[in-house]
Amino acid sequence: QRKQEEQRRQEQRERAQSELSQIENVGMIDFACFTGMEQKGSGSFKLVYKATYNHPQAGATVVAILRVRGSGSHGTREEVLQEIRFFKELGRHDNLLDLRGITVEPASGDYCLVTEYAPQGSLDQVLNRTYEEDSTCSPLVLLEAAMQICSGMVHLGLHQVVHRDLASRNVLVFRWNPDDHQTGVHVKIADYGLAVMASRGYGGVQGATVSTAGSTARPIRWMAPESIARRQYTDKSDVWAFGVTMWEMWTYGQVPYGAITDDEMVGQRVGEGLRLPCPSVCPPGVYDVMQACWRERKIERPTFSELKGMLRQQYDQALLELHSGGREAAQVDQQLCVICMEGEAQWALVPCGHKCLCVACKERAASNRCPMCRVSPTGVVRIF
């Protein structure tokens, strides 16, 4: 019986390797290399596990294993291959989830995607935990996370990929310090299960429209009017979803249109012009960005590149307000460090020249982007 089981596993590996041969640079991993499997979540189509990957050369690494239900026999197998193609097409980006390899679960024969593991979980979980702890996040932390999501979406757009399911539940959190906007935030976009290529090949038209008439499961509360009514998806429908994701962030995980229980009614009301209200802790300028994402005509919505600039303006404004408030509270004439808001700012970053750091914070800040202008520094100098 043991010999038969080993033979079956070998046949599964060979079949998977054959089907994946068309996709270069995606390695097959023997399921026996994983230990300490712990289920972390489940959905209609996927089971998510945390596991230790024991690599023969690199040693032990904690990874996430996304097992796609029913992919071992038929049906969803092509969808798995499609998701792998997206990973390969997109390459590596600091704000997109990284694929480590593929494995096959022996008992079911299901395909599994092996990805990096996000220790903090998904963004909606982080937001809900913050709310339940009766805590808050610095406005700069929320803006930094929003800019990172936007950066990942810009990369998707460069490869003409329409995500179609952007939401806080599909953003994974690798670092989250609610008070540290400099080094305490790192998020990545995940779950390309609904994604589609807006245009095949490199000769396609940027912003092309994709119709998905056969689709059934739809995240209506995050969807643009044209997606709800005509099942049309573009980068501009992703922009709409990004605005809803921002709204989730500033409400600490509230359900969009939570007062309306029926999804189809939500779709109808959105088509009639209903929009999400301004969150109570949201600055007017940030809500203006959300509203720009929810313009009725998709051509009037900003691009993700434009959104990056709009968010950076809000970030700079929040930083100046924080700095100004700290000075008034301290009732001192000297300029305060923009990171700790306590020490005197005597150090400037090179080459931008912003004198904004105290002696205690200068070394840590020198390895990150300037908190004032977001330029990468080459060093720090003291200015008297």
Short mmCIF file of C-alpha atoms in Angstrom, two decimals:
data_model
loop_
_atom_site.label_atom_id
_atom_site.label_comp_id
_atom_site.label_asym_id
_atom_site.label_seq_id
_atom_site.Cartn_x
_atom_site.Cartn_y
_atom_site.Cartn_z
CA GLN A 1 0.00 0.00 0.00
CA ARG A 2 2.86 2.35 0.79
CA LYS A 3 4.38 1.60 -2.60
CA GLN A 4 1.07 2.34 -4.34
CA GLU A 5 0.74 5.64 -2.47
CA GLU A 6 4.25 6.65 -3.50
CA GLN A 7 3.49 5.73 -7.11
CA ARG A 8 0.30 7.82 -7.02
CA ARG A 9 2.17 10.80 -5.63
CA GLN A 10 4.81 10.42 -8.35
CA GLU A 11 2.13 10.37 -11.05
CA GLN A 12 0.55 13.52 -9.59
CA ARG A 13 3.90 15.30 -9.58
CA GLU A 14 4.61 14.28 -13.17
CA ARG A 15 1.16 15.42 -14.34
CA ALA A 16 1.51 18.76 -12.60
CA GLN A 17 5.04 19.21 -13.97
CA SER A 18 3.78 18.50 -17.48
CA GLU A 19 0.96 21.03 -17.22
CA LEU A 20 3.28 23.62 -15.75
CA SER A 21 6.04 23.08 -18.31
CA GLN A 22 4.60 25.95 -20.35
CA ILE A 23 5.31 28.32 -17.47
CA GLU A 24 9.02 28.94 -16.97
CA ASN A 25 10.72 29.80 -13.69
CA VAL A 26 7.96 28.28 -11.51
CA GLY A 27 9.43 25.49 -9.40
CA MET A 28 7.63 22.35 -8.27
CA ILE A 29 8.13 21.58 -4.57
CA ASP A 30 7.67 18.12 -3.08
CA PHE A 31 4.86 18.23 -0.51
CA ALA A 32 7.06 16.20 1.84
CA CYS A 33 9.25 19.30 2.27
CA PHE A 34 6.50 21.00 4.31
CA THR A 35 6.07 20.45 8.05
CA GLY A 36 3.94 21.98 10.79
CA MET A 37 0.91 22.53 8.55
CA GLU A 38 -1.61 24.80 10.30
CA GLN A 39 -4.87 25.87 8.66
CA LYS A 40 -5.29 29.65 8.88
CA GLY A 41 -8.40 30.21 6.78
CA SER A 42 -10.84 28.75 4.29
CA GLY A 43 -13.16 29.94 1.56
CA SER A 44 -15.36 28.57 -1.16
CA PHE A 45 -12.41 27.89 -3.44
CA LYS A 46 -9.26 27.95 -1.31
CA LEU A 47 -7.80 26.65 1.94
CA VAL A 48 -4.93 28.64 3.44
CA TYR A 49 -2.22 27.02 5.56
CA LYS A 50 0.85 28.21 7.40
CA ALA A 51 3.76 25.79 7.10
CA THR A 52 7.51 25.46 7.37
CA TYR A 53 9.30 24.84 4.08
CA ASN A 54 12.44 22.79 4.68
CA HIS A 55 14.63 23.64 1.71
CA PRO A 56 17.60 21.29 1.18
CA GLN A 57 20.05 24.18 0.76
CA ALA A 58 18.38 27.34 2.11
CA GLY A 59 17.05 25.79 5.33
CA ALA A 60 13.67 26.33 7.00
CA THR A 61 11.33 29.16 5.96
CA VAL A 62 7.77 29.94 7.04
CA VAL A 63 5.46 30.06 4.00
CA ALA A 64 1.78 30.21 3.15
CA ILE A 65 0.19 27.36 1.17
CA LEU A 66 -2.96 28.18 -0.80
CA ARG A 67 -4.70 24.95 -1.74
CA VAL A 68 -7.27 25.35 -4.53
CA ARG A 69 -10.22 23.04 -3.93
CA GLY A 70 -11.03 20.62 -6.74
CA SER A 71 -8.04 21.56 -8.89
CA GLY A 72 -6.61 18.05 -8.76
CA SER A 73 -9.27 16.54 -10.98
CA HIS A 74 -10.90 19.11 -13.25
CA GLY A 75 -12.68 22.46 -13.34
CA THR A 76 -10.52 24.96 -11.49
CA ARG A 77 -7.18 23.63 -12.73
CA GLU A 78 -7.03 26.13 -15.59
CA GLU A 79 -7.81 28.94 -13.14
CA VAL A 80 -4.81 27.87 -11.05
CA LEU A 81 -2.59 27.91 -14.12
CA GLN A 82 -3.97 31.35 -14.96
CA GLU A 83 -3.07 32.66 -11.51
CA ILE A 84 0.44 31.26 -11.87
CA ARG A 85 0.74 33.00 -15.23
CA PHE A 86 -0.11 36.28 -13.52
CA PHE A 87 2.63 35.76 -10.95
CA LYS A 88 5.12 35.04 -13.72
CA GLU A 89 3.97 37.95 -15.88
CA LEU A 90 4.16 40.44 -13.02
CA GLY A 91 7.56 39.39 -11.69
CA ARG A 92 8.66 40.67 -8.30
CA HIS A 93 7.46 43.92 -6.79
CA ASP A 94 7.76 45.19 -3.24
CA ASN A 95 3.97 45.55 -2.92
CA LEU A 96 2.83 42.38 -4.70
CA LEU A 97 2.77 38.92 -3.10
CA ASP A 98 5.72 36.75 -4.14
CA LEU A 99 5.17 33.20 -5.45
CA ARG A 100 7.77 30.72 -4.14
CA GLY A 101 6.61 27.65 -6.05
CA ILE A 102 3.89 25.05 -6.66
CA THR A 103 3.11 21.83 -4.82
CA VAL A 104 0.47 19.09 -4.97
CA GLU A 105 -1.47 17.97 -1.89
CA PRO A 106 -1.15 14.14 -1.92
CA ALA A 107 -4.54 13.11 -0.55
CA SER A 108 -6.65 15.16 -2.96
CA GLY A 109 -4.21 15.89 -5.77
CA ASP A 110 -5.13 19.57 -5.48
CA TYR A 111 -2.73 22.22 -6.71
CA CYS A 112 -1.27 24.51 -4.05
CA LEU A 113 0.41 27.88 -4.50
CA VAL A 114 3.36 28.39 -2.15
CA THR A 115 3.81 32.06 -1.29
CA GLU A 116 5.58 34.17 1.29
CA TYR A 117 3.80 34.28 4.64
CA ALA A 118 2.30 37.51 6.00
CA PRO A 119 2.66 37.36 9.81
CA GLN A 120 0.09 40.11 10.46
CA GLY A 121 -2.62 38.56 8.27
CA SER A 122 -4.81 40.56 5.93
CA LEU A 123 -5.39 44.30 6.18
CA ASP A 124 -9.05 43.90 7.14
CA GLN A 125 -7.97 41.71 10.08
CA VAL A 126 -5.45 44.33 11.20
CA LEU A 127 -8.06 47.09 10.94
CA ASN A 128 -10.62 45.07 12.89
CA ARG A 129 -8.10 44.24 15.62
CA THR A 130 -7.26 47.92 15.93
CA TYR A 131 -10.94 48.79 16.29
CA GLU A 132 -11.60 46.02 18.83
CA GLU A 133 -8.65 47.21 20.92
CA ASP A 134 -10.20 50.70 20.91
CA SER A 135 -7.01 51.98 19.33
CA THR A 136 -6.16 54.11 16.30
CA CYS A 137 -3.45 54.40 13.67
CA SER A 138 -1.44 57.47 12.81
CA PRO A 139 -2.89 59.20 9.72
CA LEU A 140 0.58 58.89 8.22
CA VAL A 141 0.52 55.10 8.70
CA LEU A 142 -2.81 54.83 6.85
CA LEU A 143 -1.53 57.08 4.06
CA GLU A 144 1.72 55.11 3.78
CA ALA A 145 -0.26 51.86 3.45
CA ALA A 146 -2.54 53.44 0.84
CA MET A 147 0.48 54.64 -1.16
CA GLN A 148 2.00 51.15 -1.07
CA ILE A 149 -1.24 49.59 -2.35
CA CYS A 150 -1.32 52.24 -5.06
CA SER A 151 2.26 51.42 -6.02
CA GLY A 152 1.38 47.75 -6.45
CA MET A 153 -1.63 48.67 -8.59
CA VAL A 154 0.55 50.87 -10.81
CA HIS A 155 2.69 47.79 -11.47
CA LEU A 156 -0.39 45.71 -12.33
CA GLY A 157 -1.42 48.42 -14.77
CA LEU A 158 1.98 48.42 -16.46
CA HIS A 159 1.40 44.75 -17.25
CA GLN A 160 -2.21 45.42 -18.27
CA VAL A 161 -3.61 43.25 -15.48
CA VAL A 162 -7.03 44.16 -14.05
CA HIS A 163 -7.28 42.82 -10.49
CA ARG A 164 -11.12 42.90 -10.20
CA ASP A 165 -11.14 42.12 -6.45
CA LEU A 166 -9.11 44.84 -4.76
CA ALA A 167 -10.25 45.13 -1.13
CA SER A 168 -8.64 45.22 2.31
CA ARG A 169 -9.19 41.44 2.63
CA ASN A 170 -6.87 40.94 -0.36
CA VAL A 171 -4.06 43.10 1.00
CA LEU A 172 -1.58 41.20 3.18
CA VAL A 173 0.31 42.88 6.01
CA PHE A 174 3.97 42.07 6.62
CA ARG A 175 4.68 44.94 9.05
CA TRP A 176 2.24 47.18 10.88
CA ASN A 177 3.20 49.60 13.62
CA PRO A 178 0.26 52.01 14.11
CA ASP A 179 2.63 54.80 15.19
CA ASP A 180 5.58 54.30 12.80
CA HIS A 181 5.02 55.55 9.27
CA GLN A 182 8.72 55.39 8.44
CA THR A 183 9.65 51.72 8.87
CA GLY A 184 6.58 50.15 10.48
CA VAL A 185 4.38 49.60 7.42
CA HIS A 186 4.70 47.03 4.63
CA VAL A 187 1.70 45.69 2.72
CA LYS A 188 1.32 43.62 -0.44
CA ILE A 189 -1.58 43.02 -2.82
CA ALA A 190 -2.61 39.37 -3.11
CA ASP A 191 -5.24 37.05 -4.58
CA TYR A 192 -5.22 37.29 -8.35
CA GLY A 193 -8.02 34.72 -8.52
CA LEU A 194 -10.40 37.11 -10.29
CA ALA A 195 -7.75 38.98 -12.25
CA VAL A 196 -7.81 39.12 -16.03
CA MET A 197 -5.41 40.36 -18.66
CA ALA A 198 -6.82 43.60 -20.07
CA SER A 199 -5.04 42.97 -23.35
CA ARG A 200 -3.05 39.99 -24.59
CA GLY A 201 0.51 40.63 -25.63
CA TYR A 202 2.49 43.85 -25.56
CA GLY A 203 0.70 45.43 -28.51
CA GLY A 204 -2.59 45.90 -26.68
CA VAL A 205 -4.31 49.13 -25.80
CA GLN A 206 -3.73 50.54 -22.31
CA GLY A 207 -7.00 50.70 -20.40
CA ALA A 208 -8.77 48.16 -22.60
CA THR A 209 -12.17 46.94 -21.39
CA VAL A 210 -12.73 43.30 -20.44
CA SER A 211 -16.21 41.77 -20.37
CA THR A 212 -16.76 38.73 -18.14
CA ALA A 213 -20.28 37.67 -18.96
CA GLY A 214 -19.80 34.18 -17.54
CA SER A 215 -18.67 35.28 -14.07
CA THR A 216 -20.88 34.56 -11.08
CA ALA A 217 -19.26 35.48 -7.75
CA ARG A 218 -18.95 39.26 -7.63
CA PRO A 219 -17.75 41.59 -4.83
CA ILE A 220 -20.52 44.12 -5.55
CA ARG A 221 -19.78 46.45 -2.62
CA TRP A 222 -16.37 47.22 -4.16
CA MET A 223 -17.53 47.36 -7.78
CA ALA A 224 -17.88 50.31 -10.14
CA PRO A 225 -21.28 51.02 -11.77
CA GLU A 226 -20.16 49.79 -15.20
CA SER A 227 -18.93 46.53 -13.66
CA ILE A 228 -22.21 45.99 -11.82
CA ALA A 229 -24.46 46.83 -14.77
CA ARG A 230 -22.44 45.53 -17.74
CA ARG A 231 -19.73 43.32 -16.19
CA GLN A 232 -17.05 45.53 -17.72
CA TYR A 233 -13.68 45.81 -15.97
CA THR A 234 -10.76 48.15 -16.59
CA ASP A 235 -7.99 49.74 -14.58
CA LYS A 236 -10.58 52.45 -13.77
CA SER A 237 -12.90 49.90 -12.13
CA ASP A 238 -9.89 48.90 -10.01
CA VAL A 239 -9.53 52.60 -9.14
CA TRP A 240 -13.13 52.57 -7.88
CA ALA A 241 -12.34 49.53 -5.69
CA PHE A 242 -9.22 51.28 -4.40
CA GLY A 243 -11.41 54.15 -3.19
CA VAL A 244 -13.61 51.67 -1.30
CA THR A 245 -10.47 50.04 0.15
CA MET A 246 -9.34 53.46 1.39
CA TRP A 247 -12.78 53.91 2.97
CA GLU A 248 -12.32 50.56 4.77
CA MET A 249 -9.00 51.79 6.13
CA TRP A 250 -10.32 55.07 7.53
CA THR A 251 -13.35 53.33 9.09
CA TYR A 252 -11.15 50.58 10.61
CA GLY A 253 -12.77 47.76 8.72
CA GLN A 254 -16.43 48.70 8.44
CA VAL A 255 -18.48 46.91 5.77
CA PRO A 256 -19.16 49.26 2.83
CA TYR A 257 -22.85 50.24 2.70
CA GLY A 258 -23.30 48.22 5.91
CA ALA A 259 -26.82 49.56 6.51
CA ILE A 260 -27.96 47.79 3.32
CA THR A 261 -27.95 44.03 3.85
CA ASP A 262 -28.72 42.95 0.27
CA ASP A 263 -25.81 43.08 -2.20
CA GLU A 264 -28.07 43.46 -5.22
CA MET A 265 -29.74 46.46 -3.60
CA VAL A 266 -26.29 47.96 -3.03
CA GLY A 267 -25.58 47.57 -6.74
CA GLN A 268 -28.85 49.26 -7.64
CA ARG A 269 -28.27 52.18 -5.26
CA VAL A 270 -24.70 52.72 -6.47
CA GLY A 271 -26.03 52.87 -10.03
CA GLU A 272 -28.47 55.54 -8.85
CA GLY A 273 -25.64 57.64 -7.43
CA LEU A 274 -25.23 56.44 -3.83
CA ARG A 275 -21.70 56.94 -2.46
CA LEU A 276 -20.03 56.05 0.82
CA PRO A 277 -20.02 58.86 3.43
CA CYS A 278 -16.89 60.53 4.78
CA PRO A 279 -15.51 58.51 7.72
CA SER A 280 -15.54 60.41 11.01
CA VAL A 281 -11.73 60.40 11.38
CA CYS A 282 -10.97 61.05 7.71
CA PRO A 283 -9.45 64.42 6.68
CA PRO A 284 -11.42 66.25 3.96
CA GLY A 285 -8.51 66.01 1.53
CA VAL A 286 -8.32 62.22 1.87
CA TYR A 287 -12.07 61.91 1.33
CA ASP A 288 -11.66 64.04 -1.81
CA VAL A 289 -9.30 61.35 -3.12
CA MET A 290 -11.92 58.66 -2.42
CA GLN A 291 -14.61 60.69 -4.17
CA ALA A 292 -12.37 61.11 -7.22
CA CYS A 293 -12.19 57.30 -7.43
CA TRP A 294 -16.01 57.10 -7.40
CA ARG A 295 -16.80 59.42 -10.30
CA GLU A 296 -19.64 58.09 -12.43
CA ARG A 297 -17.78 58.34 -15.75
CA LYS A 298 -14.72 56.13 -15.59
CA ILE A 299 -12.78 58.43 -17.91
CA GLU A 300 -12.99 61.12 -15.20
CA ARG A 301 -11.45 58.91 -12.51
CA PRO A 302 -7.72 59.36 -11.85
CA THR A 303 -5.15 56.78 -12.87
CA PHE A 304 -3.19 54.96 -10.19
CA SER A 305 -0.13 57.03 -11.09
CA GLU A 306 -2.17 60.19 -10.51
CA LEU A 307 -3.51 58.74 -7.26
CA LYS A 308 0.05 58.23 -6.02
CA GLY A 309 0.67 61.94 -6.46
CA MET A 310 -2.62 62.87 -4.78
CA LEU A 311 -1.85 60.63 -1.80
CA ARG A 312 1.67 61.99 -1.50
CA GLN A 313 0.23 65.50 -1.25
CA GLN A 314 -2.03 64.32 1.58
CA TYR A 315 0.93 62.61 3.24
CA ASP A 316 3.03 65.77 3.10
CA GLN A 317 0.12 67.82 4.46
CA ALA A 318 -0.41 65.39 7.35
CA LEU A 319 3.31 65.46 8.12
CA LEU A 320 3.35 69.26 8.21
CA GLU A 321 0.28 69.32 10.45
CA LEU A 322 1.87 66.79 12.80
CA HIS A 323 5.07 68.80 12.88
CA SER A 324 3.21 72.06 13.50
CA GLY A 325 1.11 70.52 16.26
CA GLY A 326 4.17 69.12 17.98
CA ARG A 327 5.86 72.49 18.01
CA GLU A 328 2.82 74.23 19.47
CA ALA A 329 2.47 71.59 22.16
CA ALA A 330 6.11 71.85 23.11
CA GLN A 331 6.00 75.66 23.08
CA VAL A 332 9.54 75.92 21.82
CA ASP A 333 11.14 77.97 19.11
CA GLN A 334 13.40 75.28 17.68
CA GLN A 335 12.34 72.95 14.89
CA LEU A 336 11.46 69.47 16.16
CA CYS A 337 12.36 66.11 14.66
CA VAL A 338 9.49 64.97 12.42
CA ILE A 339 9.84 61.36 13.60
CA CYS A 340 9.92 61.52 17.41
CA MET A 341 8.55 65.10 17.73
CA GLU A 342 10.78 65.53 20.80
CA GLY A 343 14.41 66.11 19.87
CA GLU A 344 15.70 69.21 18.08
CA ALA A 345 16.02 68.79 14.31
CA GLN A 346 19.71 69.42 13.63
CA TRP A 347 20.36 66.86 10.92
CA ALA A 348 19.43 67.04 7.23
CA LEU A 349 19.17 64.33 4.62
CA VAL A 350 21.28 64.45 1.47
CA PRO A 351 20.59 65.22 -1.37
CA CYS A 352 17.15 66.73 -0.62
CA GLY A 353 18.42 68.92 2.24
CA HIS A 354 15.42 68.63 4.55
CA LYS A 355 16.57 69.49 8.08
CA CYS A 356 14.09 67.33 9.96
CA LEU A 357 15.94 64.81 12.16
CA CYS A 358 17.33 64.71 15.68
CA VAL A 359 20.52 62.88 16.64
CA ALA A 360 18.58 59.89 17.99
CA CYS A 361 16.58 59.33 14.79
CA LYS A 362 19.11 60.24 12.10
CA GLU A 363 20.70 56.80 11.65
CA ARG A 364 17.40 54.95 11.33
CA ALA A 365 15.99 57.57 8.95
CA ALA A 366 19.09 57.52 6.74
CA SER A 367 18.22 54.03 5.52
CA ASN A 368 14.67 55.01 4.50
CA ARG A 369 12.98 57.60 2.33
CA CYS A 370 12.93 61.22 3.46
CA PRO A 371 9.80 61.74 5.61
CA MET A 372 9.28 65.16 4.00
CA CYS A 373 9.69 64.50 0.27
CA ARG A 374 10.00 60.67 0.03
CA VAL A 375 13.35 60.87 -1.81
CA SER A 376 15.86 58.10 -1.03
CA PRO A 377 18.81 59.67 0.87
CA THR A 378 22.51 59.04 0.35
CA GLY A 379 23.52 60.35 3.76
CA VAL A 380 22.90 62.79 6.61
CA VAL A 381 24.69 66.01 7.58
CA ARG A 382 24.44 68.25 10.62
CA ILE A 383 23.29 71.81 10.02
CA PHE A 384 23.94 74.48 12.65
#
